[in-house]
Short mmCIF file of C-alpha atoms and ligand atoms in Angstrom, two decimals:
data_model
loop_
_atom_site.label_atom_id
_atom_site.label_comp_id
_atom_site.label_asym_id
_atom_site.label_seq_id
_atom_site.Cartn_x
_atom_site.Cartn_y
_atom_site.Cartn_z
CA MET A 1 -91.78 -40.27 -9.46
CA GLN A 2 -92.22 -37.15 -11.53
CA THR A 3 -91.72 -33.62 -10.19
CA GLU A 4 -92.29 -30.27 -11.90
CA CYS A 5 -89.84 -27.49 -11.05
CA ASP A 6 -88.17 -24.41 -12.47
CA VAL A 7 -84.52 -25.47 -12.33
CA VAL A 8 -82.65 -28.70 -11.77
CA VAL A 9 -79.10 -28.22 -10.52
CA MET A 10 -77.01 -31.31 -11.19
CA GLY A 11 -74.17 -31.59 -8.69
CA GLY A 12 -74.00 -30.27 -5.13
CA GLY A 13 -70.40 -28.99 -4.97
CA PRO A 14 -69.51 -25.29 -4.58
CA ALA A 15 -70.90 -24.26 -7.98
CA GLY A 16 -74.17 -26.21 -7.72
CA ALA A 17 -74.94 -25.40 -4.09
CA THR A 18 -74.23 -21.69 -4.65
CA ALA A 19 -76.42 -21.47 -7.75
CA ALA A 20 -79.22 -23.42 -6.07
CA THR A 21 -79.21 -21.07 -3.05
CA LEU A 22 -79.20 -17.91 -5.16
CA LEU A 23 -82.05 -19.05 -7.39
CA ALA A 24 -84.20 -20.38 -4.56
CA GLU A 25 -83.76 -17.09 -2.74
CA ARG A 26 -85.11 -15.32 -5.81
CA GLY A 27 -88.28 -17.36 -5.50
CA HIS A 28 -87.66 -20.12 -8.04
CA LYS A 29 -88.47 -23.79 -7.49
CA VAL A 30 -85.07 -25.45 -7.43
CA VAL A 31 -84.12 -29.12 -7.25
CA LEU A 32 -80.52 -29.86 -6.26
CA LEU A 33 -79.17 -33.36 -6.96
CA GLU A 34 -75.88 -34.71 -5.60
CA LYS A 35 -74.59 -38.21 -6.32
CA ASP A 36 -72.62 -38.42 -3.02
CA ALA A 37 -73.62 -37.61 0.54
CA HIS A 38 -72.04 -34.70 2.40
CA PRO A 39 -69.63 -34.61 4.13
CA ARG A 40 -67.46 -36.30 1.48
CA PHE A 41 -63.80 -35.92 0.55
CA HIS A 42 -62.92 -33.54 -2.28
CA ILE A 43 -59.59 -32.09 -3.30
CA GLY A 44 -59.21 -28.30 -3.67
CA GLU A 45 -58.63 -26.93 -0.19
CA SER A 46 -56.95 -23.58 -0.73
CA LEU A 47 -59.31 -20.66 -1.32
CA LEU A 48 -58.66 -17.12 -2.57
CA PRO A 49 -59.43 -13.70 -1.11
CA ALA A 50 -61.88 -13.22 -4.00
CA ASN A 51 -63.99 -15.97 -2.42
CA MET A 52 -64.66 -13.88 0.67
CA PRO A 53 -67.23 -11.43 -0.78
CA LEU A 54 -69.06 -14.42 -2.25
CA PHE A 55 -69.32 -16.02 1.21
CA GLU A 56 -70.70 -12.74 2.58
CA LYS A 57 -73.32 -12.57 -0.16
CA LEU A 58 -74.35 -16.18 0.48
CA GLY A 59 -74.52 -15.58 4.23
CA VAL A 60 -71.99 -18.28 5.10
CA ALA A 61 -68.94 -16.14 5.98
CA GLY A 62 -69.19 -16.89 9.72
CA GLU A 63 -69.43 -20.64 9.17
CA ILE A 64 -66.48 -20.68 6.78
CA GLU A 65 -64.46 -18.65 9.27
CA ARG A 66 -65.24 -21.30 11.92
CA ILE A 67 -63.79 -24.16 9.85
CA GLY A 68 -61.12 -22.25 7.93
CA MET A 69 -57.43 -21.73 8.53
CA GLU A 70 -56.57 -18.11 7.88
CA LYS A 71 -54.48 -17.72 4.71
CA TRP A 72 -52.81 -14.33 4.41
CA GLY A 73 -50.56 -15.14 1.48
CA ALA A 74 -48.40 -17.60 -0.41
CA THR A 75 -44.79 -18.70 -0.12
CA PHE A 76 -42.73 -20.00 -3.03
CA VAL A 77 -39.71 -22.27 -2.56
CA SER A 78 -37.39 -23.06 -5.44
CA PRO A 79 -34.37 -25.39 -5.40
CA TRP A 80 -32.80 -23.10 -8.02
CA HIS A 81 -32.87 -20.04 -5.76
CA ASP A 82 -31.23 -19.52 -2.40
CA LYS A 83 -34.13 -17.83 -0.61
CA THR A 84 -37.88 -18.28 -0.40
CA ALA A 85 -40.34 -15.68 -1.73
CA GLY A 86 -43.28 -14.64 0.42
CA PHE A 87 -46.36 -12.79 -0.83
CA GLU A 88 -49.07 -11.14 1.25
CA PHE A 89 -52.46 -10.49 -0.33
CA ALA A 90 -52.56 -7.18 1.55
CA ASP A 91 -49.92 -5.91 -0.91
CA ALA A 92 -52.18 -6.49 -3.93
CA THR A 93 -53.54 -3.60 -6.01
CA ASP A 94 -56.74 -3.72 -3.95
CA PRO A 95 -55.63 -4.19 -0.33
CA THR A 96 -59.18 -4.61 0.99
CA MET A 97 -59.16 -8.40 0.46
CA PRO A 98 -56.10 -9.40 2.50
CA LYS A 99 -57.22 -12.85 3.61
CA ALA A 100 -58.60 -16.17 2.43
CA PHE A 101 -59.04 -19.59 4.05
CA GLN A 102 -57.67 -23.08 3.72
CA VAL A 103 -60.55 -25.52 4.25
CA ARG A 104 -61.30 -29.18 4.49
CA ARG A 105 -63.54 -29.54 1.49
CA SER A 106 -65.76 -32.08 3.22
CA ASP A 107 -66.71 -29.40 5.80
CA PHE A 108 -66.75 -26.54 3.33
CA ASP A 109 -68.91 -28.24 0.72
CA GLU A 110 -71.29 -29.44 3.40
CA ILE A 111 -71.80 -25.87 4.65
CA LEU A 112 -72.67 -24.72 1.14
CA PHE A 113 -74.95 -27.71 0.51
CA ARG A 114 -76.82 -27.32 3.84
CA ARG A 115 -77.23 -23.61 3.09
CA ALA A 116 -78.92 -24.53 -0.18
CA GLU A 117 -80.97 -27.28 1.44
CA LYS A 118 -82.67 -24.72 3.68
CA VAL A 119 -84.11 -22.76 0.76
CA VAL A 120 -84.54 -25.08 -2.24
CA MET A 121 -87.71 -27.00 -3.06
CA GLU A 122 -85.85 -30.32 -2.95
CA ALA A 123 -82.21 -31.22 -2.20
CA ARG A 124 -81.31 -34.84 -2.68
CA GLU A 125 -78.01 -36.54 -1.81
CA ASN A 126 -77.02 -40.02 -2.98
CA CYS A 127 -78.94 -39.25 -6.12
CA ARG A 128 -77.07 -39.50 -9.40
CA VAL A 129 -78.28 -37.86 -12.58
CA ARG A 130 -78.41 -40.53 -15.27
CA ASP A 131 -80.03 -38.84 -18.17
CA VAL A 132 -81.00 -35.41 -19.46
CA SER A 133 -83.31 -34.72 -22.34
CA LEU A 134 -82.86 -31.05 -23.15
CA GLY A 135 -85.94 -29.00 -23.98
CA GLY A 136 -86.21 -25.53 -25.43
CA ARG A 137 -87.94 -22.26 -24.59
CA ARG A 138 -91.34 -23.95 -24.53
CA GLU A 139 -90.63 -27.65 -24.09
CA PRO A 140 -89.45 -28.75 -20.64
CA THR A 141 -86.13 -30.42 -19.99
CA THR A 142 -86.38 -33.84 -18.39
CA VAL A 143 -83.75 -34.94 -15.89
CA THR A 144 -83.70 -38.54 -14.72
CA ALA A 145 -81.81 -39.52 -11.57
CA THR A 146 -81.49 -42.62 -9.43
CA ASP A 147 -81.08 -42.63 -5.65
CA SER A 148 -79.15 -45.13 -3.56
CA ALA A 149 -82.26 -47.25 -3.03
CA GLY A 150 -82.60 -47.58 -6.80
CA VAL A 151 -85.64 -45.31 -6.97
CA VAL A 152 -85.84 -43.37 -10.22
CA HIS A 153 -86.71 -39.67 -9.95
CA GLU A 154 -87.86 -37.73 -12.96
CA TYR A 155 -87.88 -33.94 -13.02
CA ARG A 156 -89.47 -31.70 -15.64
CA ALA A 157 -87.76 -28.33 -15.50
CA LYS A 158 -87.60 -25.09 -17.43
CA PHE A 159 -83.82 -24.94 -17.08
CA VAL A 160 -80.96 -27.17 -16.04
CA LEU A 161 -77.58 -26.23 -14.55
CA ASP A 162 -74.71 -28.63 -14.99
CA ALA A 163 -72.49 -28.36 -11.90
CA THR A 164 -71.21 -31.93 -12.02
CA GLY A 165 -67.56 -30.87 -11.76
CA ARG A 166 -65.01 -33.02 -13.51
CA ASP A 167 -67.72 -35.54 -14.38
CA THR A 168 -68.70 -32.91 -17.01
CA PHE A 169 -72.09 -34.50 -17.54
CA LEU A 170 -73.37 -32.32 -20.38
CA GLY A 171 -69.90 -31.70 -21.82
CA ASN A 172 -69.64 -35.44 -22.39
CA ARG A 173 -73.22 -35.93 -23.56
CA LEU A 174 -73.11 -33.06 -26.02
CA LYS A 175 -69.53 -33.90 -27.04
CA LEU A 176 -68.37 -30.39 -26.16
CA LYS A 177 -65.48 -31.39 -23.89
CA GLN A 178 -61.97 -31.07 -25.25
CA ARG A 179 -58.58 -31.91 -23.84
CA ASN A 180 -56.53 -28.75 -23.24
CA ALA A 181 -53.83 -28.99 -25.89
CA ALA A 182 -51.81 -26.28 -24.12
CA HIS A 183 -51.59 -28.03 -20.76
CA ASN A 184 -51.44 -31.44 -19.18
CA SER A 185 -50.64 -32.49 -15.64
CA SER A 186 -51.44 -35.08 -13.00
CA ALA A 187 -51.48 -35.03 -9.22
CA MET A 188 -50.92 -37.21 -6.14
CA TYR A 189 -51.97 -35.94 -2.75
CA GLY A 190 -52.42 -36.88 0.88
CA HIS A 191 -53.11 -35.49 4.35
CA PHE A 192 -50.27 -35.43 6.89
CA ARG A 193 -50.28 -35.21 10.66
CA ASN A 194 -47.46 -33.31 12.42
CA ALA A 195 -46.04 -31.51 9.41
CA GLN A 196 -43.76 -28.67 10.35
CA ARG A 197 -45.57 -25.43 9.60
CA ASP A 198 -44.52 -21.81 9.81
CA CYS A 199 -45.49 -19.81 12.88
CA GLY A 200 -47.86 -16.95 13.52
CA LYS A 201 -49.48 -15.22 10.60
CA LEU A 202 -47.49 -17.30 8.10
CA GLU A 203 -48.84 -20.61 9.41
CA GLY A 204 -51.79 -20.64 7.02
CA ASN A 205 -49.87 -19.63 3.88
CA ILE A 206 -50.00 -22.03 0.99
CA ILE A 207 -46.43 -23.06 0.21
CA ILE A 208 -45.51 -23.97 -3.36
CA PHE A 209 -42.30 -25.97 -3.80
CA TRP A 210 -40.93 -26.43 -7.30
CA PHE A 211 -38.99 -29.58 -8.10
CA ASP A 212 -37.68 -31.37 -11.17
CA HIS A 213 -40.97 -33.00 -12.25
CA GLY A 214 -43.41 -30.22 -11.37
CA TRP A 215 -44.37 -28.64 -8.07
CA PHE A 216 -45.87 -29.42 -4.64
CA TRP A 217 -48.54 -27.73 -2.59
CA PHE A 218 -48.41 -27.54 1.22
CA ILE A 219 -51.77 -26.44 2.61
CA PRO A 220 -52.15 -26.19 6.40
CA LEU A 221 -55.68 -26.95 7.61
CA LYS A 222 -57.22 -25.71 10.84
CA ASP A 223 -57.34 -29.07 12.64
CA GLY A 224 -53.55 -29.57 12.43
CA ILE A 225 -53.67 -31.69 9.27
CA THR A 226 -51.59 -30.47 6.34
CA SER A 227 -52.57 -31.29 2.79
CA VAL A 228 -49.61 -32.05 0.52
CA GLY A 229 -49.88 -32.66 -3.20
CA ALA A 230 -47.46 -33.23 -6.05
CA VAL A 231 -48.53 -31.84 -9.42
CA VAL A 232 -46.38 -33.57 -12.01
CA TRP A 233 -46.04 -33.93 -15.75
CA PRO A 234 -47.98 -36.93 -17.07
CA TYR A 235 -44.77 -38.82 -18.01
CA TYR A 236 -43.84 -38.89 -14.34
CA MET A 237 -47.16 -40.38 -13.33
CA LYS A 238 -46.97 -42.91 -16.15
CA ALA A 239 -43.58 -44.06 -14.93
CA ARG A 240 -45.11 -45.24 -11.62
CA ASP A 241 -44.13 -48.85 -11.02
CA LYS A 242 -44.97 -49.18 -7.32
CA PRO A 243 -47.87 -48.59 -4.95
CA LEU A 244 -49.08 -45.00 -4.90
CA ARG A 245 -48.18 -44.43 -1.25
CA GLN A 246 -44.57 -45.42 -1.86
CA TYR A 247 -44.33 -43.45 -5.09
CA PHE A 248 -45.80 -40.37 -3.42
CA LEU A 249 -43.38 -40.55 -0.48
CA GLU A 250 -40.42 -41.12 -2.80
CA THR A 251 -41.51 -38.14 -4.86
CA ILE A 252 -41.62 -35.98 -1.73
CA ALA A 253 -38.08 -37.12 -0.93
CA MET A 254 -36.95 -35.51 -4.21
CA CYS A 255 -37.80 -32.11 -2.75
CA PRO A 256 -35.54 -31.66 0.31
CA PRO A 257 -37.16 -28.49 1.75
CA LEU A 258 -40.57 -30.21 1.71
CA ALA A 259 -39.17 -33.52 2.97
CA GLU A 260 -37.63 -31.58 5.87
CA ARG A 261 -41.06 -30.25 6.86
CA LEU A 262 -42.50 -33.77 6.75
CA LYS A 263 -39.67 -35.47 8.66
CA GLY A 264 -41.72 -36.25 11.76
CA ALA A 265 -45.04 -36.39 9.94
CA GLU A 266 -47.25 -39.34 9.03
CA LEU A 267 -49.94 -39.83 6.44
CA ALA A 268 -53.39 -39.56 8.02
CA ALA A 269 -55.03 -41.48 5.15
CA GLU A 270 -54.04 -43.25 1.95
CA PRO A 271 -52.92 -40.83 -0.78
CA GLU A 272 -54.95 -40.41 -3.94
CA ALA A 273 -54.08 -39.57 -7.52
CA THR A 274 -55.76 -37.97 -10.47
CA GLY A 275 -54.56 -37.43 -14.02
CA ASN A 276 -54.97 -35.40 -17.20
CA TYR A 277 -57.43 -32.95 -15.74
CA SER A 278 -56.92 -30.01 -18.03
CA TYR A 279 -59.90 -29.53 -20.33
CA SER A 280 -62.61 -27.16 -21.37
CA CYS A 281 -65.90 -27.36 -23.25
CA THR A 282 -66.41 -25.54 -26.52
CA ALA A 283 -69.54 -23.81 -25.16
CA CYS A 284 -70.73 -23.00 -21.64
CA GLN A 285 -74.41 -22.42 -22.40
CA GLY A 286 -77.32 -23.48 -24.58
CA GLU A 287 -80.99 -22.64 -24.91
CA SER A 288 -82.00 -24.38 -21.68
CA TYR A 289 -78.75 -25.10 -19.89
CA LEU A 290 -75.58 -23.59 -18.46
CA MET A 291 -72.38 -25.28 -17.38
CA LEU A 292 -70.89 -24.02 -14.13
CA GLY A 293 -67.43 -24.37 -12.58
CA ASP A 294 -65.48 -27.48 -13.45
CA ALA A 295 -68.39 -28.78 -15.52
CA TYR A 296 -67.22 -26.24 -18.11
CA ALA A 297 -63.44 -26.09 -17.66
CA PHE A 298 -60.52 -26.80 -15.39
CA ILE A 299 -56.89 -26.03 -16.09
CA ASP A 300 -54.58 -26.55 -13.14
CA PRO A 301 -54.61 -26.10 -9.37
CA VAL A 302 -51.45 -23.97 -9.01
CA PHE A 303 -53.28 -20.69 -8.32
CA SER A 304 -56.02 -22.25 -6.16
CA SER A 305 -58.59 -20.70 -8.45
CA GLY A 306 -61.05 -23.60 -8.93
CA VAL A 307 -63.51 -22.98 -6.10
CA MET A 308 -63.55 -19.22 -6.66
CA LEU A 309 -64.22 -19.65 -10.38
CA ALA A 310 -66.90 -22.26 -9.64
CA MET A 311 -68.75 -20.04 -7.16
CA ASN A 312 -68.32 -16.99 -9.36
CA SER A 313 -69.83 -18.86 -12.30
CA ALA A 314 -72.82 -19.67 -10.10
CA PHE A 315 -73.42 -16.00 -9.30
CA PHE A 316 -73.34 -14.99 -12.97
CA GLY A 317 -75.25 -18.11 -14.02
CA ALA A 318 -78.02 -17.37 -11.52
CA ASP A 319 -78.62 -14.00 -13.24
CA VAL A 320 -79.14 -15.75 -16.58
CA VAL A 321 -81.62 -18.25 -15.17
CA ASP A 322 -83.46 -15.63 -13.13
CA ALA A 323 -83.95 -13.42 -16.20
CA ARG A 324 -85.05 -16.40 -18.28
CA LEU A 325 -87.58 -17.58 -15.72
CA LYS A 326 -88.97 -14.06 -15.39
CA GLY A 327 -89.37 -13.93 -19.17
CA ASP A 328 -87.15 -10.84 -19.47
CA ALA A 329 -85.46 -11.50 -22.82
CA ARG A 330 -83.36 -8.33 -22.75
CA ALA A 331 -82.01 -8.99 -19.27
CA GLU A 332 -81.39 -12.61 -20.26
CA ALA A 333 -79.34 -11.62 -23.31
CA GLY A 334 -77.23 -9.24 -21.21
CA ALA A 335 -76.75 -11.82 -18.46
CA ARG A 336 -75.77 -14.48 -21.01
CA ALA A 337 -73.13 -12.20 -22.50
CA LYS A 338 -71.69 -11.48 -19.05
CA PHE A 339 -71.79 -15.17 -18.14
CA ASP A 340 -69.96 -16.09 -21.33
CA HIS A 341 -67.35 -13.44 -20.60
CA VAL A 342 -66.60 -14.52 -17.01
CA MET A 343 -66.49 -18.21 -17.94
CA LYS A 344 -63.80 -17.51 -20.52
CA GLU A 345 -62.03 -14.62 -18.80
CA GLY A 346 -61.26 -16.50 -15.56
CA PRO A 347 -59.43 -19.45 -17.13
CA LYS A 348 -57.77 -17.05 -19.63
CA GLN A 349 -56.29 -14.81 -16.93
CA PHE A 350 -54.95 -17.70 -14.89
CA SER A 351 -53.80 -19.80 -17.83
CA TRP A 352 -51.15 -17.33 -19.00
CA PHE A 353 -49.41 -17.85 -15.65
CA ILE A 354 -50.26 -21.56 -15.35
CA TYR A 355 -48.70 -22.42 -18.72
CA ARG A 356 -45.48 -20.72 -17.66
CA VAL A 357 -45.26 -21.48 -13.97
CA THR A 358 -42.62 -24.18 -14.39
CA ASN A 359 -40.61 -22.03 -16.80
CA PRO A 360 -37.26 -20.84 -15.36
CA THR A 361 -37.90 -17.21 -16.34
CA MET A 362 -41.25 -17.23 -14.58
CA ARG A 363 -39.65 -18.81 -11.54
CA ASP A 364 -37.05 -16.03 -11.48
CA LEU A 365 -39.79 -13.40 -11.63
CA PHE A 366 -41.74 -15.06 -8.82
CA MET A 367 -38.68 -15.52 -6.62
CA ALA A 368 -37.59 -11.88 -6.94
CA PRO A 369 -40.76 -9.97 -7.80
CA SER A 370 -40.21 -6.39 -8.84
CA ASP A 371 -42.34 -3.55 -7.49
CA LYS A 372 -41.60 -1.50 -10.61
CA LEU A 373 -44.62 -0.45 -12.72
CA ASP A 374 -46.94 -2.13 -10.20
CA MET A 375 -45.91 -5.57 -11.45
CA LYS A 376 -45.88 -7.19 -8.03
CA LYS A 377 -49.19 -5.64 -7.04
CA ALA A 378 -50.80 -6.93 -10.23
CA LEU A 379 -49.30 -10.39 -9.74
CA LEU A 380 -50.69 -10.44 -6.22
CA SER A 381 -54.10 -9.43 -7.50
CA VAL A 382 -54.05 -12.48 -9.77
CA LEU A 383 -52.96 -14.65 -6.84
CA ALA A 384 -55.89 -13.18 -4.87
CA GLY A 385 -58.32 -13.97 -7.70
CA ASP A 386 -59.11 -10.28 -8.32
CA ILE A 387 -59.22 -10.71 -12.08
CA PHE A 388 -62.68 -9.68 -13.24
CA GLY A 389 -62.06 -6.02 -13.90
CA LYS A 390 -63.13 -4.62 -10.52
CA THR A 391 -59.55 -3.49 -9.87
CA ARG A 392 -57.25 -1.85 -12.40
CA ILE A 393 -54.51 -4.45 -12.76
CA LYS A 394 -53.97 -4.45 -16.52
CA PRO A 395 -51.03 -2.00 -16.68
CA GLY A 396 -49.11 -3.97 -14.03
CA LEU A 397 -49.95 -7.25 -15.74
CA TYR A 398 -48.79 -5.98 -19.14
CA ALA A 399 -45.55 -4.78 -17.54
CA PHE A 400 -45.11 -8.21 -15.97
CA ARG A 401 -45.65 -9.94 -19.32
CA VAL A 402 -43.25 -7.63 -21.10
CA ALA A 403 -40.64 -8.32 -18.39
CA TYR A 404 -41.23 -12.05 -18.84
CA TYR A 405 -40.68 -11.90 -22.61
CA LEU A 406 -37.63 -9.63 -22.31
CA PHE A 407 -36.00 -11.90 -19.74
CA SER A 408 -36.85 -14.91 -21.89
CA LEU A 409 -35.14 -13.25 -24.84
CA ALA A 410 -32.14 -12.35 -22.71
CA ASN A 411 -31.81 -16.03 -21.79
CA LEU A 412 -32.78 -17.36 -25.19
CA ARG A 413 -31.05 -20.72 -25.00
CA ARG A 414 -32.54 -21.55 -21.63
CA SER A 415 -35.96 -20.35 -22.76
CA LEU A 416 -35.93 -22.43 -25.94
CA ALA A 417 -34.87 -25.51 -24.00
CA ALA A 418 -37.68 -24.93 -21.49
CA TRP A 419 -40.31 -24.41 -24.22
CA ARG A 420 -39.20 -27.56 -26.03
CA ARG A 421 -39.30 -29.55 -22.80
CA ARG A 422 -42.76 -28.27 -21.96
CA ALA A 423 -44.12 -29.02 -25.44
CA PHE A 424 -42.83 -32.55 -25.03
CA ASN A 425 -44.24 -32.90 -21.52
CA ILE A 426 -47.78 -31.77 -22.31
CA ARG A 427 -48.28 -33.75 -25.50
CA ASP A 428 -51.02 -36.33 -25.63
CA ASP A 429 -49.01 -39.43 -26.32
CA SER A 430 -49.60 -42.79 -24.69
CA THR A 431 -46.02 -43.85 -25.43
CA MET A 432 -44.68 -40.84 -23.57
CA ARG A 433 -41.16 -41.03 -22.14
CA PRO A 434 -39.54 -38.64 -19.67
CA ALA A 435 -38.11 -35.50 -21.28
CA ARG A 436 -34.40 -35.02 -21.12
CA GLY A 437 -32.69 -31.85 -19.99
C1 FAD B 1 -55.33 -31.95 -7.82
C2 FAD B 1 -56.27 -30.79 -7.68
C3 FAD B 1 -56.03 -29.83 -6.70
C4 FAD B 1 -56.90 -28.73 -6.58
N1 FAD B 1 -56.64 -27.76 -5.65
C5 FAD B 1 -57.44 -26.66 -5.57
C6 FAD B 1 -57.24 -25.65 -4.60
O1 FAD B 1 -56.30 -25.71 -3.80
N2 FAD B 1 -58.10 -24.61 -4.56
C7 FAD B 1 -59.16 -24.51 -5.42
O2 FAD B 1 -59.91 -23.54 -5.35
N3 FAD B 1 -59.40 -25.46 -6.33
C8 FAD B 1 -58.59 -26.54 -6.41
N4 FAD B 1 -58.86 -27.52 -7.32
C9 FAD B 1 -60.04 -27.37 -8.16
C10 FAD B 1 -61.34 -27.60 -7.39
O3 FAD B 1 -61.32 -28.87 -6.81
C11 FAD B 1 -62.51 -27.46 -8.33
O4 FAD B 1 -62.28 -26.42 -9.24
C12 FAD B 1 -63.83 -27.18 -7.61
O5 FAD B 1 -64.15 -28.20 -6.72
C13 FAD B 1 -64.96 -27.00 -8.64
O6 FAD B 1 -66.20 -26.93 -8.02
P1 FAD B 1 -67.49 -27.48 -8.79
O7 FAD B 1 -68.65 -27.22 -7.90
O8 FAD B 1 -67.50 -26.97 -10.16
O9 FAD B 1 -67.23 -29.05 -8.91
P2 FAD B 1 -67.09 -30.13 -7.76
O10 FAD B 1 -66.55 -29.52 -6.53
O11 FAD B 1 -66.32 -31.26 -8.32
O12 FAD B 1 -68.56 -30.58 -7.47
C14 FAD B 1 -69.28 -31.35 -8.40
C15 FAD B 1 -70.30 -32.19 -7.66
O13 FAD B 1 -71.14 -32.83 -8.61
C16 FAD B 1 -71.39 -34.13 -8.16
N5 FAD B 1 -71.78 -34.94 -9.32
C17 FAD B 1 -71.00 -35.33 -10.36
N6 FAD B 1 -71.70 -36.04 -11.25
C18 FAD B 1 -72.97 -36.08 -10.79
C19 FAD B 1 -74.15 -36.68 -11.27
N7 FAD B 1 -74.21 -37.37 -12.43
N8 FAD B 1 -75.28 -36.53 -10.52
C20 FAD B 1 -75.28 -35.86 -9.35
N9 FAD B 1 -74.16 -35.29 -8.84
C21 FAD B 1 -73.03 -35.38 -9.55
C22 FAD B 1 -70.11 -34.57 -7.51
O14 FAD B 1 -70.29 -35.63 -6.60
C23 FAD B 1 -69.66 -33.27 -6.83
O15 FAD B 1 -70.11 -33.19 -5.49
C24 FAD B 1 -58.01 -28.63 -7.44
C25 FAD B 1 -58.25 -29.60 -8.40
C26 FAD B 1 -57.39 -30.68 -8.54
C27 FAD B 1 -57.66 -31.71 -9.59
#
């Protein structure tokens, strides 16, 4: 079967479904292909306040509100500090985005996909892209996909969007994907029934617990289920010598404040694990393609930034494709420059914090955040995902960074030990052993 269209969007997660909706609403013939069928499990359940305006623009805010657990902030728990640290997004530099949601991704992704389905020329689930032959400005791009019945679908398009997430379809094909040499981590996660949550407005906060081998997330969902995940250094995952369920539960036991919250809780499904997920591609666009969301880069889940960055990339990506399809070369050049900027700026802003989040100095700063020089406000703006220049957060961020380096210098021995340990932990070495110290 051969179909002519304007754009093929490969992958129907948040990035793909958002881009498909935006382009179809601008009058383009869009085909959206998803290898799974919604609703399907996906990890990545904690959203950011910066997602909210995107939901409004897409017209799905009401539906997300219906399935989402209100998230007004984040709580940090450290075994090296005697009190917890709570943050409210309302205290960020821009207080107009005080809330986000925690969502079951199966429900969330389905809402976005069904939204796209209503407006695109063709939306196909259970249809995996197998091959792409990239064209140019005049020659069409051919996308070949196979559905679950084995039927081969061939699409001839003017443009293709890669939104295949961590499958990084084009990144692999074009050999543009690179391991992130500055970061490396793995995760185990599961859904619990009857976890002990906070009350009232705090109930929906994400809670981050640090522990010896990394950190945990605790994400309360609306239906009473709580998502718990351990993000650990690769050596810790490699040391697993027992079934995942047992290893996961034993890992939780190493973090007493989290174990306390899970005392009467039970796993609602078998836990899952994923490893070495920090990567980026050396380019996010070509003559007839763009890479969106995780198809371009993913660093680490600690700031819950993945879905926001994925949807944001779709908004900026849609401007590029729209200009290209309208034949407006000037608008296309401008949109491409902006797209390139946001694709790099997002991971860059978060990565400075991500690379240091397990550092003792950073922990100290998080556990006792200072309001001086707007440092706390700027930190909260990052936690809210307000990082693309709309709000003036740079002075506060610079102050925060200076404070970090000064405190690191003041505790030089501890800092050097931490840097050495981290360098050891993130290295790409199959014979890796646990770091000492
Ligand atoms: C352990 C962990 C925890 C995380 N926690 C959070 C969090 O709390 N908050 C947050 O915002 N982010 C989190 N993330 C990141 C988040 O999951 C992703 O950033 C986000 O899902 C990216 O969206 P996407 O649309 O780019 O990709 P995806 O959501 O992965 O969607 C890609 C889609 O493409 C489809 N696909 C793949 N290959 C093909 C193919 N060949 N043909 C057709 N379809 C294909 C897939 O089935 C999938 O539906 C976490 C990530 C990890 C690893």
